[in-house]
Coordinates of N, CA and C and ligand atoms in Angstrom, one line a residue:
M1 N 79.6 126.4 174.5 CA 81.2 127.1 174.8 C 82.2 126.7 174.2
A2 N 82.3 125.8 173.9 CA 83.3 125.5 173.2 C 83.7 125.3 171.6
K3 N 84.6 125.7 170.5 CA 84.4 125.1 169.4 C 85.8 125.1 168.8
T4 N 85.8 123.8 168.0 CA 87.3 123.7 167.3 C 87.9 124.4 167.0
L5 N 89.4 124.8 167.4 CA 90.2 125.7 166.6 C 90.9 125.3 165.1
Q6 N 90.9 123.8 164.6 CA 91.8 123.7 163.5 C 91.7 122.3 164.0
N7 N 92.2 121.6 163.2 CA 92.7 119.8 163.0 C 93.6 118.9 163.1
L8 N 94.8 119.7 162.8 CA 96.2 119.4 162.8 C 97.2 120.7 163.4
T9 N 98.2 120.0 163.8 CA 99.3 121.1 164.3 C 100.2 120.7 164.4
P10 N 101.2 120.5 164.0 CA 102.7 119.6 163.4 C 103.3 120.1 164.4
I11 N 103.6 121.3 166.0 CA 104.5 121.1 166.5 C 104.1 119.6 167.9
F12 N 102.2 119.2 167.5 CA 101.5 118.4 168.4 C 102.0 116.7 167.7
F13 N 102.5 116.8 166.2 CA 103.0 115.1 166.3 C 103.8 114.8 166.6
F14 N 104.8 115.4 167.5 CA 105.7 115.0 168.5 C 104.6 113.9 168.9
F15 N 103.4 114.2 169.5 CA 102.8 113.0 170.5 C 102.2 111.2 169.7
F16 N 102.0 112.0 168.6 CA 102.1 111.2 167.8 C 103.3 110.2 168.6
F17 N 104.3 110.5 167.8 CA 105.2 109.4 167.8 C 106.0 109.4 168.4
F18 N 105.5 110.4 169.9 CA 106.3 109.5 171.0 C 105.2 108.0 172.0
P19 N 105.9 107.3 172.0 CA 105.8 105.5 173.1 C 105.2 106.2 174.2
L20 N 104.0 105.4 174.1 CA 102.8 105.6 175.4 C 102.7 103.9 176.0
T21 N 103.0 104.3 177.1 CA 103.5 103.0 177.7 C 102.1 102.3 178.8
I22 N 100.8 102.9 178.5 CA 99.9 102.7 179.4 C 98.8 101.7 178.6
A23 N 98.5 101.4 177.8 CA 97.3 100.5 177.3 C 98.1 99.1 177.5
N24 N 97.3 98.4 177.7 CA 97.6 96.9 177.2 C 98.6 96.1 178.9
A25 N 98.5 98.0 179.1 CA 99.2 97.0 180.6 C 99.2 96.4 181.0
H26 N 98.2 96.1 181.8 CA 97.0 95.2 182.5 C 97.0 94.0 182.0
D27 N 97.5 93.1 181.1 CA 97.2 92.4 180.7 C 97.7 91.1 181.0
D28 N 99.1 91.2 180.9 CA 100.2 90.7 181.4 C 101.0 90.6 182.8
H29 N 101.2 90.3 182.9 CA 102.6 90.9 183.9 C 103.8 91.6 184.0
T30 N 103.2 92.6 182.1 CA 104.9 93.1 182.2 C 104.9 94.8 183.0
F31 N 105.9 95.1 183.3 CA 105.6 96.0 184.0 C 105.4 97.5 182.8
A32 N 106.1 97.4 181.7 CA 106.7 98.6 181.3 C 106.3 97.6 179.5
K33 N 106.1 98.5 178.5 CA 106.6 98.1 177.4 C 106.3 99.0 176.5
T34 N 106.2 100.0 175.1 CA 105.9 100.2 174.0 C 104.5 100.1 173.8
S35 N 104.4 101.0 173.7 CA 103.3 100.9 172.7 C 103.2 102.2 172.1
T36 N 101.9 101.9 170.9 CA 101.5 103.0 170.1 C 100.8 104.0 169.9
P37 N 100.2 105.2 169.7 CA 98.6 105.9 169.9 C 97.3 105.1 169.4
E38 N 97.7 104.3 168.3 CA 96.4 104.2 167.9 C 95.5 102.7 169.1
N39 N 97.1 101.7 169.8 CA 96.5 101.0 170.9 C 95.5 101.8 172.4
L40 N 95.5 103.3 171.9 CA 94.6 104.5 172.9 C 93.5 105.1 171.9
E41 N 93.8 104.6 170.6 CA 92.7 105.2 170.4 C 92.7 106.8 169.7
V42 N 93.9 107.2 169.6 CA 94.3 108.7 170.0 C 94.1 109.5 168.4
K43 N 93.6 110.5 168.4 CA 92.7 111.1 167.1 C 93.9 112.1 166.6
P44 N 93.9 112.3 166.0 CA 94.4 114.1 165.5 C 94.4 114.9 166.1
V45 N 94.7 115.5 166.6 CA 95.6 116.4 167.3 C 94.1 118.3 167.1
K46 N 93.6 118.5 167.6 CA 92.7 119.2 168.2 C 92.8 120.7 169.0
L47 N 92.1 122.0 168.7 CA 93.2 122.9 169.3 C 91.0 123.2 169.6
T48 N 90.3 123.4 170.8 CA 89.7 124.3 171.7 C 89.3 125.3 172.5
H49 N 88.6 125.8 171.9 CA 88.5 127.4 172.7 C 87.4 127.1 173.5
L50 N 87.6 127.2 174.9 CA 86.4 126.7 175.7 C 86.5 129.0 176.3
H51 N 85.2 129.2 176.7 CA 84.3 130.1 177.7 C 83.8 130.0 178.4
F52 N 84.1 130.8 180.0 CA 83.3 130.3 180.3 C 83.4 131.4 181.8
Y53 N 82.4 131.6 182.7 CA 82.7 132.4 183.9 C 82.3 131.7 185.4
F54 N 83.9 132.4 186.1 CA 83.4 131.6 187.7 C 83.2 132.0 188.8
H55 N 82.4 132.1 189.5 CA 82.2 132.1 190.6 C 82.5 132.2 191.3
D56 N 83.4 132.8 192.2 CA 83.7 132.3 193.2 C 83.6 133.6 195.1
N57 N 82.3 132.6 195.7 CA 81.9 133.6 197.1 C 82.5 133.3 197.9
I58 N 83.5 133.9 198.4 CA 84.2 133.8 199.9 C 82.6 133.8 201.2
T59 N 82.2 134.8 200.9 CA 81.3 134.5 202.3 C 80.2 134.8 202.1
G60 N 78.8 135.4 202.4 CA 78.1 135.0 201.9 C 77.3 133.7 202.6
R61 N 75.9 133.7 201.8 CA 75.2 132.7 202.5 C 76.0 131.5 202.4
I62 N 75.9 130.9 200.8 CA 76.6 130.0 200.9 C 77.4 129.7 200.3
P63 N 78.6 130.1 200.7 CA 80.7 129.6 200.3 C 80.7 129.2 199.3
T64 N 81.3 129.4 197.9 CA 81.8 128.0 197.3 C 83.1 128.2 197.5
S65 N 83.8 129.3 197.9 CA 84.7 128.9 198.7 C 86.0 129.1 200.5
V66 N 85.7 127.6 200.3 CA 86.6 128.4 202.1 C 88.2 128.2 202.6
R67 N 87.9 129.6 203.5 CA 89.2 129.6 203.9 C 89.8 128.2 204.8
V68 N 91.0 127.8 204.4 CA 91.1 126.3 205.6 C 92.4 127.4 206.0
A69 N 93.4 127.7 206.2 CA 94.5 128.1 206.8 C 95.5 129.1 206.5
G70 N 95.9 130.2 208.0 CA 96.3 130.9 207.4 C 98.0 131.2 208.0
G71 N 98.1 132.6 207.8 CA 99.4 133.1 208.2 C 98.7 133.0 210.0
P72 N 99.2 133.7 211.0 CA 99.9 134.7 212.3 C 98.3 136.2 212.2
K73 N 99.4 136.7 211.1 CA 97.5 137.7 210.9 C 96.8 137.1 211.0
V74 N 95.5 136.6 210.2 CA 94.3 135.5 209.7 C 94.0 134.9 211.0
K75 N 95.0 134.9 212.4 CA 94.3 133.1 213.0 C 93.1 133.9 213.2
N76 N 92.7 134.9 213.9 CA 91.8 134.9 214.6 C 90.5 135.5 213.6
K77 N 90.5 135.9 212.5 CA 89.6 136.3 211.6 C 88.7 135.8 211.8
P78 N 87.3 136.2 211.3 CA 86.1 134.9 211.0 C 86.3 135.1 209.6
L79 N 85.8 133.9 209.5 CA 85.6 133.3 207.8 C 85.4 133.7 207.3
T80 N 83.7 134.7 207.5 CA 83.6 135.7 206.7 C 84.4 137.5 206.4
D81 N 85.5 137.5 207.4 CA 86.1 138.6 206.4 C 87.1 138.8 205.9
F82 N 86.7 138.5 204.1 CA 87.7 137.9 202.6 C 88.5 138.4 202.8
S83 N 88.8 139.7 203.6 CA 89.9 140.8 203.3 C 91.2 139.2 203.6
A84 N 91.3 138.5 204.9 CA 91.8 138.0 205.6 C 92.7 136.5 204.2
V85 N 91.9 136.6 203.2 CA 92.4 135.8 201.5 C 93.1 136.4 200.9
L86 N 93.2 137.9 202.0 CA 94.6 138.7 201.1 C 96.2 138.3 201.8
N87 N 95.6 137.8 202.5 CA 96.9 137.4 203.0 C 98.0 136.4 202.8
F88 N 99.4 137.1 202.8 CA 100.2 135.9 202.7 C 100.2 134.9 203.4
G89 N 100.4 133.7 202.1 CA 100.1 132.0 203.5 C 98.8 131.8 204.0
T90 N 97.2 132.0 202.9 CA 96.4 132.2 203.4 C 96.2 130.8 202.5
V91 N 95.6 130.4 202.7 CA 94.5 128.8 202.3 C 92.8 128.7 201.6
V92 N 92.8 128.5 200.3 CA 91.5 128.2 200.5 C 91.5 127.2 199.7
V93 N 89.8 126.2 200.2 CA 89.7 125.7 199.4 C 87.9 125.2 198.3
M94 N 88.1 125.2 197.2 CA 87.0 126.3 196.6 C 86.4 125.3 195.1
D95 N 85.1 124.8 195.6 CA 84.0 124.6 194.4 C 82.9 125.5 194.2
D96 N 84.0 126.0 193.1 CA 83.6 126.9 192.5 C 82.9 126.6 191.2
P97 N 81.0 127.1 190.6 CA 80.7 127.2 189.7 C 81.2 127.1 188.4
L98 N 81.3 127.6 187.4 CA 81.5 127.5 185.6 C 80.1 127.8 185.2
T99 N 80.0 129.3 184.3 CA 79.1 129.2 184.0 C 78.6 129.4 182.6
V100 N 78.1 129.3 181.8 CA 78.8 129.9 179.9 C 78.3 131.4 179.8
G101 N 77.4 132.2 180.8 CA 77.1 133.7 181.1 C 77.8 134.1 182.4
P102 N 77.7 135.2 182.4 CA 78.7 135.9 183.9 C 77.3 136.2 185.1
E103 N 76.3 135.6 184.8 CA 74.9 136.1 185.8 C 75.1 134.6 186.5
P104 N 75.2 134.6 187.9 CA 75.1 133.5 188.8 C 74.0 132.5 188.1
T105 N 72.5 132.8 187.9 CA 72.1 132.4 187.4 C 71.9 131.8 185.8
S106 N 72.8 131.5 185.0 CA 73.4 131.7 183.5 C 73.4 130.2 183.6
K107 N 73.8 129.2 182.6 CA 73.4 128.1 182.5 C 75.1 127.6 183.3
L108 N 74.9 126.6 184.4 CA 76.3 125.6 185.4 C 77.2 124.7 183.5
V109 N 78.2 124.9 182.9 CA 78.9 123.8 182.4 C 79.9 123.6 183.2
G110 N 79.8 123.5 184.3 CA 81.2 122.6 184.8 C 81.1 123.2 186.1
R111 N 82.5 123.0 186.9 CA 82.7 123.5 188.8 C 84.9 123.8 188.3
A112 N 85.1 124.7 189.3 CA 86.6 124.5 189.6 C 86.3 124.0 191.3
Q113 N 87.0 123.2 190.6 CA 87.0 122.3 192.2 C 89.1 122.4 192.6
G114 N 89.3 122.9 193.9 CA 90.8 122.7 194.1 C 90.7 123.6 194.9
I115 N 92.2 124.7 195.1 CA 92.8 125.0 195.7 C 93.9 126.4 195.1
Y116 N 93.3 127.4 196.2 CA 93.8 128.6 196.2 C 94.8 129.3 197.9
S117 N 95.7 129.5 196.8 CA 97.0 129.9 198.3 C 97.5 131.0 197.5
T118 N 97.6 132.8 198.9 CA 98.4 133.9 198.7 C 99.5 133.2 198.3
A119 N 100.7 133.1 197.4 CA 102.2 132.4 197.5 C 102.7 134.0 197.6
S120 N 102.2 135.0 198.0 CA 103.4 136.0 196.9 C 103.2 137.4 198.7
Q121 N 104.7 137.5 198.6 CA 104.5 138.5 200.0 C 105.0 140.2 199.5
T122 N 104.5 140.1 198.2 CA 105.0 142.0 197.3 C 103.5 142.2 196.6
E123 N 102.4 141.1 196.6 CA 101.5 141.7 196.1 C 100.6 140.1 195.6
V124 N 99.3 140.4 195.8 CA 98.3 139.5 195.8 C 98.3 138.6 194.3
A125 N 98.6 137.6 194.7 CA 99.0 136.4 193.5 C 98.7 135.6 194.2
F126 N 98.0 134.3 193.6 CA 97.8 133.0 193.7 C 98.4 132.0 193.4
L127 N 98.6 130.8 194.3 CA 99.1 129.7 193.7 C 97.4 128.5 193.0
M128 N 97.5 129.0 192.2 CA 96.1 127.7 191.2 C 96.9 127.1 191.0
V129 N 95.7 125.7 192.4 CA 95.8 124.1 192.2 C 94.3 124.1 191.5
L130 N 94.3 123.2 190.4 CA 92.4 123.0 190.4 C 92.4 122.7 189.5
N131 N 91.0 121.6 189.4 CA 90.6 120.8 188.6 C 89.5 122.0 188.0
Y132 N 89.4 121.2 186.8 CA 87.7 121.7 186.1 C 87.3 120.8 185.2
V133 N 86.0 120.5 186.3 CA 85.2 119.6 185.8 C 83.7 119.3 185.7
F134 N 84.2 118.9 184.1 CA 83.0 119.6 182.8 C 81.7 119.6 182.4
L135 N 80.1 119.2 182.9 CA 79.0 119.2 182.8 C 78.1 118.5 182.0
E136 N 79.0 119.8 180.5 CA 78.4 120.3 179.2 C 78.3 119.7 178.4
G137 N 77.3 118.6 178.2 CA 77.6 117.9 176.5 C 78.4 116.7 176.7
K138 N 79.1 116.6 175.4 CA 80.1 116.2 175.6 C 82.1 115.8 176.2
Y139 N 82.0 117.1 177.1 CA 82.3 117.1 177.3 C 82.7 117.1 179.3
N140 N 81.2 116.5 179.4 CA 80.3 116.2 180.6 C 81.4 114.6 181.0
G141 N 82.3 115.6 182.4 CA 83.2 114.6 183.0 C 84.1 114.4 182.8
S142 N 85.3 115.5 182.0 CA 86.3 115.6 181.3 C 86.7 116.5 182.1
T143 N 88.0 116.9 182.8 CA 88.8 117.7 183.3 C 89.6 117.8 182.8
L144 N 90.2 119.0 183.1 CA 91.7 120.3 183.0 C 92.2 120.3 184.1
S145 N 93.1 120.4 184.3 CA 94.0 120.6 185.2 C 94.9 122.1 185.1
I146 N 95.5 122.6 185.9 CA 95.3 124.5 186.2 C 96.3 124.1 187.2
L147 N 97.2 124.6 187.0 CA 98.5 125.2 188.0 C 99.3 126.0 187.8
G148 N 99.2 127.2 188.2 CA 99.4 128.1 187.7 C 99.5 129.7 188.9
R149 N 100.1 130.3 187.9 CA 99.9 132.1 189.1 C 99.1 132.8 188.7
N150 N 98.4 133.3 189.7 CA 97.2 134.4 188.9 C 97.4 135.4 190.3
S151 N 97.7 136.6 189.3 CA 97.7 137.5 190.3 C 96.9 138.8 190.0
I152 N 96.0 138.6 190.3 CA 94.9 138.9 190.8 C 94.8 140.4 189.9
L153 N 95.0 141.3 190.7 CA 95.2 142.2 189.7 C 95.4 143.0 188.7
S154 N 96.4 142.0 188.3 CA 96.0 142.0 186.7 C 95.2 142.2 186.3
K155 N 95.5 142.8 184.5 CA 93.8 142.7 183.9 C 93.6 141.0 183.2
V156 N 95.4 140.3 182.4 CA 94.7 139.1 182.7 C 96.4 138.9 182.6
R157 N 95.0 137.4 183.0 CA 96.5 136.2 184.1 C 96.4 135.1 183.4
E158 N 97.8 134.6 183.5 CA 97.8 133.3 182.4 C 98.5 132.6 182.9
M159 N 97.1 131.1 183.2 CA 97.3 130.3 184.2 C 97.5 128.9 182.2
P160 N 98.6 127.8 183.2 CA 99.1 126.8 182.1 C 97.9 125.2 182.4
I161 N 97.8 125.2 181.1 CA 96.4 123.9 181.8 C 98.0 122.8 182.0
V162 N 98.2 122.0 182.7 CA 98.6 121.1 182.7 C 98.7 119.5 182.4
G163 N 96.8 119.1 182.1 CA 96.8 118.2 181.7 C 95.0 118.0 181.5
G164 N 94.2 116.5 181.2 CA 93.2 117.0 181.3 C 93.0 115.1 181.3
S165 N 91.5 114.6 181.5 CA 91.4 113.5 181.9 C 90.0 113.5 180.5
G166 N 89.5 112.8 179.9 CA 89.5 112.4 179.0 C 88.5 112.4 177.7
I167 N 87.4 114.0 177.3 CA 88.0 113.8 176.0 C 89.6 115.1 176.0
F168 N 90.0 115.3 176.8 CA 91.3 116.2 177.3 C 92.5 115.3 177.5
R169 N 92.2 113.9 177.7 CA 92.9 112.9 177.6 C 95.1 114.2 176.8
F170 N 96.0 114.1 178.1 CA 96.9 114.9 177.4 C 96.7 115.8 176.8
A171 N 95.9 116.5 177.7 CA 95.8 118.5 176.9 C 96.4 118.7 177.7
K172 N 96.5 119.8 176.7 CA 98.1 121.5 176.6 C 97.7 122.2 176.8
G173 N 97.3 123.6 177.2 CA 96.7 124.6 176.6 C 97.0 125.7 177.5
C174 N 96.3 126.8 177.8 CA 96.8 127.8 178.8 C 95.1 129.1 179.0
A175 N 94.9 129.0 180.6 CA 94.1 129.8 180.4 C 94.6 131.2 180.6
Q176 N 93.1 132.2 180.1 CA 93.0 133.8 180.5 C 92.0 134.1 181.4
A177 N 92.9 135.1 182.5 CA 91.4 135.0 183.5 C 91.3 136.5 182.5
R178 N 89.9 136.9 183.3 CA 89.5 138.0 183.4 C 88.7 138.6 184.7
T179 N 89.8 139.2 185.2 CA 88.0 139.6 186.8 C 86.8 140.3 185.6
Y180 N 86.2 140.1 185.9 CA 84.7 140.7 185.2 C 83.7 141.4 186.2
S181 N 83.5 140.9 187.5 CA 82.9 141.6 188.9 C 83.8 141.8 190.4
F182 N 83.9 142.3 191.1 CA 84.8 142.1 192.7 C 83.3 143.0 193.0
N183 N 83.5 141.8 193.8 CA 83.0 144.0 195.2 C 83.9 143.4 196.4
T184 N 84.1 144.7 197.4 CA 85.4 145.1 197.9 C 84.4 144.9 198.8
T185 N 83.0 144.7 199.3 CA 82.5 144.5 200.3 C 82.7 142.7 200.9
N186 N 82.2 142.2 200.6 CA 82.0 140.9 200.6 C 83.2 139.6 199.5
G187 N 84.1 140.2 199.0 CA 85.2 139.4 198.2 C 84.3 138.4 196.9
D188 N 83.1 139.1 196.6 CA 82.5 138.0 195.9 C 83.1 137.9 194.0
A189 N 83.5 137.5 193.4 CA 84.0 137.7 192.0 C 83.4 136.4 191.2
V190 N 83.4 137.3 190.4 CA 83.0 136.7 189.1 C 84.4 136.6 187.6
V191 N 84.8 135.8 186.7 CA 86.0 136.6 186.6 C 86.0 135.4 185.2
E192 N 86.1 136.2 184.0 CA 85.6 135.6 182.3 C 87.9 134.6 182.3
Y193 N 87.0 132.9 182.2 CA 87.7 132.8 181.2 C 88.1 132.3 180.0
N194 N 89.1 132.5 178.8 CA 89.0 131.9 177.7 C 90.3 130.9 178.3
V195 N 90.1 129.2 177.9 CA 90.7 128.0 178.3 C 91.2 128.2 177.2
Y196 N 92.5 127.8 176.3 CA 92.4 127.3 174.6 C 93.7 126.6 175.0
V197 N 93.2 124.6 174.7 CA 93.8 123.9 174.8 C 93.9 122.8 173.8
Y198 N 95.0 122.9 173.6 CA 95.0 121.2 172.5 C 95.2 119.5 173.4
H199 N 94.6 119.3 172.3 CA 94.3 117.1 173.4 C 94.1 117.0 171.8
Y200 N 93.4 115.9 171.9 CA 93.0 115.0 170.7 C 91.6 114.8 170.0
Ligands
NAG1 C1 77.5 134.5 195.5 O1 76.8 135.5 196.0 C2 75.7 136.7 196.0 C3 75.6 137.3 196.8 O2 75.8 138.1 197.3 C4 74.5 136.0 195.2 O3 73.7 136.5 194.9 C5 75.0 135.1 194.2 O4 74.2 134.0 193.7 C6 76.1 133.8 195.0 N1 77.2 133.0 193.2 C7 76.9 131.9 193.0 C8 77.7 131.5 192.2 O5 76.6 131.0 194.1
NAG2 C1 76.9 114.3 183.1 O1 76.7 112.8 183.3 C2 76.3 112.6 184.5 C3 76.5 111.5 185.0 O2 77.2 110.1 183.8 C4 74.9 112.0 184.4 O3 74.1 111.9 185.8 C5 74.2 113.7 184.0 O4 72.9 113.6 183.5 C6 74.8 114.6 182.8 N1 74.9 115.6 182.5 C7 74.8 115.5 181.7 C8 74.2 117.9 180.7 O5 74.5 115.3 180.2
NAG3 C1 78.8 143.3 197.6 O1 78.0 142.9 198.7 C2 77.3 143.6 200.2 C3 77.7 142.9 200.8 O2 77.0 142.0 201.1 C4 76.1 144.0 199.1 O3 75.1 144.3 200.3 C5 76.3 144.8 198.2 O4 74.8 144.7 197.8 C6 77.0 143.6 197.0 N1 77.4 145.0 195.6 C7 77.1 144.3 194.4 C8 77.6 145.4 194.1 O5 76.3 142.9 194.3

C-alpha cells in the first residue's frame, strides 16, 4: 500500500527549526514555551506514496454514505435517489472502505470518514472534509486529514492533505483521485487514490 520515496527534503528543514510548543506543556503550569524537534522525537522527513481504492455506496442494502441535508429541490426525494446528491447544497456523511485493490472484497486498509457536500452551482464539485483512518500494519490507527475540492467529472482531481496524526503527525501532501467505476443507476463509485505525503 505504501512506499517511502526519499528521506530528506530541503524544504522540510523549515520544520526542523520551527519552534514547537506542544511537548511537556503538561509538566508544569507554563502555557507556552519554545520546544525542539528532539522533544517530540521528530525524525528526518519522508515522502510516502499511498495507493488505494475508495468505495462509496450511496444506495444499496448497506450504504456507506448517507445524505443528511439538502436544498429545497431534494427535500422530498427518497434517500435511495442518488441523483439528489448531485444537487447544490446536499450534505453527505460517509464511512467508506479503502481497499488495496478495486474489488469490494479486496483487503481493507483503511476508511474515509467525513463529509462531502455539493458546493458548486455550476458543475458537480464537492467540498471534501474527511479523515482517512488507516488499519494496515504500522499505519494502523494513524490518520490523514483532507480538505479540498473534488470536481467529480474531471479525470484527475487533486485535494490537499492538511495534516495527520500518529505516523503522519505534521503531514502535508496531496491526494489525487481518479474514478475507477461509476454506476449511473445507483451511484456506486469506486475511486482510485494516489496520496503523496510528507511526514516524519
Ligand atoms: C457496494 O454495493 C454493491 C452493490 O451495488 C456491492 O456489490 C458492493 O459490495 C458494495 N461495496 C461496498 C464497499 O460496500
Ligand atoms: C489495529 O489496531 C487495533 C487497535 O489497536 C487492533 O485491534 C487491530 O487488530 C489492529 N489491526 C491490524 C491489522 O494490525
Ligand atoms: C448498477 O446498479 C444497478 C442497480 O443497483 C445494478 O442492477 C447493476 O448491476 C449495476 N451495474 C454494475 C455494472 O454493477
